[in-house]
Amino acid sequence: MSARRAVITGITGQDGSYLAELLLAKGYEVHGMVRRSSSASHERIAHLAERIVLHQGDLLDQTSLLNLLYAVRPTEVYNLAAQSFVPASWSQPSLTGEVNALGVSRLLEAVRLVDSSIRFYQASSSEMFGKVRETPQNETTPFHPRSPYGVAKAYGHWITVNYRESYGLYAVSGILFNHESPRRSREFVTRHVSESVARIKLGLARELPLGNLEARRDWGFAGEYVEAMWSMLQQPEPTDFVIGTGRQHSVADFARMCFEHVGLDADEFVRSDPRRLRPAEVDTLLADPAKAREQLGWRARTTLEELASTMVEADLETQARLAGRCGAEAVTR
């Protein structure tokens, strides 16, 4: 029997790198879609370079998606590519819509035209809940997005449902709540916190500027969440799932955990920065992952305290290495 083949869009991102590792461990042939860019970074998947195949493609270009699927003939497609930074969606609303909304339509249409038996995973987001109608949020909670990002993700979610119901595709959405790791991009609040704490501990920075300290989120470990993605495509019938821990903390809580890990008091370093506030805030998000627990057998295992410690340790190592390199370069000049 030939190996199962998977295509991952967004393979160079946090989730894409963890998912690639998981699928390789399960014996998949893994293909990734990357955009042609002079500044593209493959840092997160560098250790997998000899085990995966990369293809150029873009969610903005229908032909490239068709060519990719014809070339690979995958059994599964995981659409993780997106304009993924919520604050940027206000300054780039049209691009966010093109990628996060219409890009999903283009990829689903490519699946329908090339091979309707392909199983399709769409990365939906808890940001779709926005101004929440109920707490906690589950698969039937109405959406009220509060950013162009959330609006575009809601379109991507519903077009996936539409293709499932209209064409009989095995197409599912994972409504993932916040999930972090040392591979998280630096602009996200958790990585901004962990890196800043590391720099403060090493004497490389003096303060940590933050926006809404009271915003409450359901945070988990990204490496576990990709297990849920895979499990969703192994079920007898396609259906959508909320994925989260069922536990909630504030931004201030996370900062405190990171500072405590290095023996510092957060109150001495955290500074409120109004420039980091959103035009429309999402005050609280909390998952009800009961369906995933019952039908997928999935549950989050890593606590936020453990995740904070892991992220700070990784950033301490990185920042110490960078500081040492800069010092060495200064000496040789």
XYZ file of C-alpha atoms in Angstrom:
333
model
C 0.000 0.000 0.000
C 1.440 3.385 -0.981
C 2.022 5.985 1.698
C -0.695 8.499 2.336
C 0.158 11.871 0.851
C -0.656 15.164 2.525
C -0.404 18.741 1.339
C 0.088 21.400 4.007
C -0.386 25.023 3.047
C 1.386 27.275 5.526
C 3.941 24.547 6.246
C 6.604 27.106 7.227
C 4.484 28.418 10.113
C 4.197 27.241 13.700
C 1.322 24.821 13.115
C 2.601 23.681 9.742
C 5.955 22.628 11.163
C 4.408 20.641 14.008
C 1.879 19.020 11.675
C 4.621 18.039 9.221
C 6.511 16.331 12.052
C 3.376 14.472 13.147
C 2.479 13.264 9.664
C 6.032 12.129 8.931
C 6.000 10.131 12.167
C 2.802 8.454 10.944
C 4.409 7.462 7.655
C 2.924 10.117 5.384
C 4.543 11.536 2.304
C 4.455 15.253 3.158
C 4.248 18.081 0.635
C 4.183 21.740 1.574
C 3.007 24.788 -0.333
C 5.157 27.906 -0.033
C 4.787 31.311 -1.635
C 7.550 32.575 -3.880
C 9.215 35.328 -1.854
C 12.662 36.852 -1.667
C 12.338 36.981 2.127
C 10.785 33.557 2.755
C 11.915 31.884 5.968
C 11.983 28.103 6.299
C 13.586 28.163 9.741
C 10.851 26.126 11.442
C 11.089 23.277 8.930
C 14.845 23.357 8.267
C 15.293 20.113 10.223
C 12.746 18.433 7.909
C 14.225 19.652 4.621
C 15.349 16.206 3.447
C 12.030 14.555 4.326
C 9.434 16.872 2.783
C 8.760 18.228 -0.703
C 8.039 21.932 -1.169
C 6.015 23.388 -4.023
C 5.429 26.990 -4.991
C 1.822 28.101 -4.828
C -0.402 30.862 -3.532
C -3.941 31.024 -2.182
C -4.378 34.126 -4.353
C -3.753 32.134 -7.534
C -6.246 29.433 -8.559
C -4.023 27.943 -11.261
C -1.147 27.315 -8.839
C -3.511 25.427 -6.523
C -4.821 23.259 -9.342
C -1.288 22.516 -10.526
C -0.219 21.598 -6.986
C -3.040 19.108 -6.471
C -2.619 17.573 -9.928
C 1.123 17.129 -9.286
C 0.851 15.633 -5.800
C -2.504 13.839 -5.891
C -2.825 14.026 -2.104
C -5.183 12.049 0.071
C -5.397 14.900 2.600
C -5.067 18.690 2.387
C -4.507 20.858 5.458
C -5.132 24.548 4.797
C -3.092 26.371 7.437
C -1.947 29.269 5.243
C -3.349 32.660 6.271
C -2.663 36.257 7.066
C -2.482 35.140 10.674
C -1.830 38.291 12.717
C -5.086 39.841 13.947
C -3.797 43.450 14.418
C -2.441 43.477 10.858
C -5.909 42.733 9.518
C -7.017 46.315 10.245
C -4.180 47.775 8.171
C -4.556 45.108 5.452
C -8.268 44.236 5.426
C -8.514 43.518 1.700
C -5.465 41.243 1.664
C -6.747 39.461 4.770
C -10.038 38.812 3.001
C -8.384 37.635 -0.199
C -6.197 35.116 1.635
C -8.239 34.029 4.653
C -11.645 34.031 2.955
C -11.459 33.755 -0.843
C -8.256 31.717 -0.612
C -10.259 28.965 1.086
C -12.812 29.043 -1.742
C -10.049 28.692 -4.327
C -8.497 25.713 -2.552
C -11.840 23.968 -2.016
C -12.699 24.468 -5.674
C -9.340 22.978 -6.636
C -10.074 19.941 -4.473
C -13.507 19.575 -6.058
C -12.118 19.762 -9.588
C -9.013 17.598 -9.120
C -10.254 14.838 -6.795
C -13.382 15.121 -4.667
C -12.210 12.210 -2.484
C -9.435 14.348 -0.962
C -10.057 15.015 2.720
C -9.810 18.734 3.506
C -9.004 20.491 6.782
C -9.646 24.216 7.245
C -7.947 26.135 10.058
C -10.778 28.118 11.608
C -10.265 30.362 14.629
C -11.805 31.242 17.974
C -11.577 34.868 16.799
C -14.769 34.134 14.866
C -16.653 34.183 18.185
C -15.411 37.724 18.873
C -17.997 39.470 21.040
C -19.082 36.196 22.541
C -22.760 35.310 22.824
C -22.166 32.622 25.460
C -19.351 31.279 27.612
C -17.800 28.798 27.074
C -17.973 28.596 23.283
C -18.775 25.350 21.463
C -19.530 24.243 17.903
C -23.026 25.796 17.927
C -22.123 29.170 19.483
C -22.997 32.014 17.050
C -20.139 34.022 15.561
C -19.673 37.763 16.135
C -16.166 38.543 14.811
C -14.523 41.788 15.932
C -11.732 42.170 13.362
C -11.241 41.804 9.603
C -9.292 38.650 10.484
C -12.242 37.167 12.355
C -14.676 38.140 9.592
C -12.496 36.517 6.926
C -12.066 33.371 9.007
C -15.841 33.149 9.442
C -16.225 33.195 5.651
C -13.560 30.476 5.326
C -15.399 28.404 7.913
C -18.812 28.691 6.272
C -17.559 28.120 2.725
C -16.020 24.875 4.008
C -19.401 23.870 5.443
C -21.015 24.881 2.141
C -18.717 22.709 0.026
C -19.320 19.790 2.373
C -23.081 20.147 2.123
C -23.236 21.122 -1.571
C -20.716 18.737 -3.117
C -20.324 15.989 -0.522
C -16.653 16.778 0.110
C -14.998 15.460 3.241
C -14.273 19.007 4.420
C -13.993 19.985 8.079
C -13.037 23.021 10.130
C -11.083 22.974 13.361
C -12.111 25.968 15.458
C -8.827 26.269 17.318
C -8.447 28.506 20.324
C -5.099 30.208 20.980
C -2.214 27.770 20.758
C 1.415 28.722 21.313
C 4.952 27.361 21.348
C 8.575 28.474 21.059
C 7.925 28.494 17.286
C 5.290 31.233 17.594
C 6.026 34.364 15.555
C 7.387 37.288 17.541
C 4.475 39.644 16.849
C 2.024 37.453 18.808
C 1.489 38.483 22.413
C 2.708 35.268 24.056
C 5.994 35.250 22.131
C 6.367 39.009 22.649
C 6.069 38.324 26.376
C 8.395 35.309 26.556
C 11.089 36.958 24.427
C 10.869 40.243 26.339
C 11.134 38.429 29.678
C 14.226 36.601 28.430
C 15.802 39.856 27.280
C 14.996 41.551 30.600
C 16.507 38.646 32.538
C 19.679 38.884 30.443
C 19.902 42.649 30.873
C 19.089 43.329 27.226
C 15.778 45.147 27.868
C 14.178 47.100 30.706
C 10.423 46.829 30.237
C 7.585 44.848 28.665
C 4.981 46.997 26.836
C 1.543 45.372 26.523
C -1.921 46.360 25.369
C -5.043 44.945 27.034
C -3.718 43.161 30.095
C -7.179 41.939 31.077
C -8.000 40.178 27.793
C -8.701 36.553 28.673
C -7.843 33.634 26.416
C -7.834 29.841 26.321
C -4.175 29.029 25.589
C -2.695 25.616 24.770
C 0.364 24.001 23.184
C 0.411 23.990 19.376
C 2.190 20.633 19.189
C -0.872 18.984 20.727
C -3.401 20.864 18.618
C -2.064 19.436 15.349
C -2.936 15.985 16.705
C -6.562 17.127 16.741
C -6.280 18.345 13.136
C -5.148 14.921 11.994
C -7.793 13.126 14.049
C -10.568 15.190 12.459
C -9.680 13.801 9.026
C -9.736 10.199 10.289
C -13.388 10.197 11.409
C -16.093 8.214 9.568
C -18.077 11.385 8.802
C -16.881 14.974 8.380
C -17.819 17.383 11.149
C -16.377 20.476 12.808
C -14.698 20.640 16.229
C -13.787 23.254 18.823
C -10.242 22.650 20.088
C -9.051 24.225 23.340
C -8.102 23.525 26.930
C -11.302 24.635 28.658
C -9.162 26.841 30.922
C -8.804 30.604 30.751
C -6.144 33.130 31.776
C -5.503 36.822 31.219
C -2.565 38.367 29.384
C -1.391 39.618 32.786
C -1.494 36.029 34.105
C 0.722 34.798 31.285
C 3.209 37.616 31.809
C 3.337 36.840 35.527
C 4.032 33.137 34.829
C 6.893 34.031 32.498
C 8.475 36.460 34.968
C 8.070 34.003 37.849
C 9.985 31.400 35.839
C 13.062 33.637 35.869
C 12.570 34.868 39.444
C 11.350 38.373 38.604
C 8.280 40.410 39.586
C 6.094 41.268 36.587
C 4.835 44.473 38.234
C 8.331 45.961 38.023
C 8.567 45.615 34.241
C 5.109 45.498 32.601
C 4.036 48.809 31.032
C 0.665 49.636 29.460
C 1.002 50.721 25.824
C -2.203 52.181 24.278
C -0.738 51.713 20.797
C -1.106 47.954 21.268
C -4.881 48.134 21.864
C -7.205 46.831 19.145
C -9.877 49.058 17.541
C -12.480 46.483 18.673
C -11.367 44.233 21.500
C -12.193 40.575 22.065
C -12.395 40.500 25.839
C -12.856 36.810 26.566
C -12.587 33.467 24.795
C -13.048 30.082 26.474
C -13.426 26.744 24.695
C -15.841 23.964 25.457
C -13.882 21.036 23.954
C -16.344 18.334 25.085
C -17.106 17.164 21.534
C -13.402 16.725 20.713
C -12.881 14.863 23.973
C -15.800 12.515 23.350
C -15.471 11.886 19.596
C -11.735 12.344 18.950
C -10.423 11.252 22.325
C -8.402 14.469 22.305
C -7.601 16.652 25.276
C -4.974 19.289 26.024
C -2.186 17.981 28.244
C 0.157 20.949 28.713
C -0.675 23.582 31.328
C -0.130 27.254 30.621
C 2.512 27.389 33.349
C 4.438 24.613 31.601
C 4.041 26.329 28.238
C 5.233 29.669 29.623
C 8.328 28.027 31.104
C 9.134 26.218 27.853
C 8.805 29.395 25.795
C 10.917 31.485 28.164
C 13.652 28.836 28.284
C 13.787 28.701 24.483
C 14.007 32.494 24.269
C 16.671 32.648 26.966
C 18.810 30.283 24.917
C 18.189 32.193 21.687
C 18.780 35.645 23.151
C 21.960 34.543 24.972
C 23.282 33.074 21.728
C 22.453 36.234 19.772
C 23.996 38.458 22.432
C 27.159 36.353 22.425
C 27.365 36.492 18.656
C 26.931 40.265 18.604
C 29.570 40.637 21.305
C 32.016 38.490 19.388
C 31.409 40.476 16.211
C 32.013 43.754 18.087
C 35.357 42.468 19.396
C 36.557 41.481 15.934
C 35.749 44.855 14.362
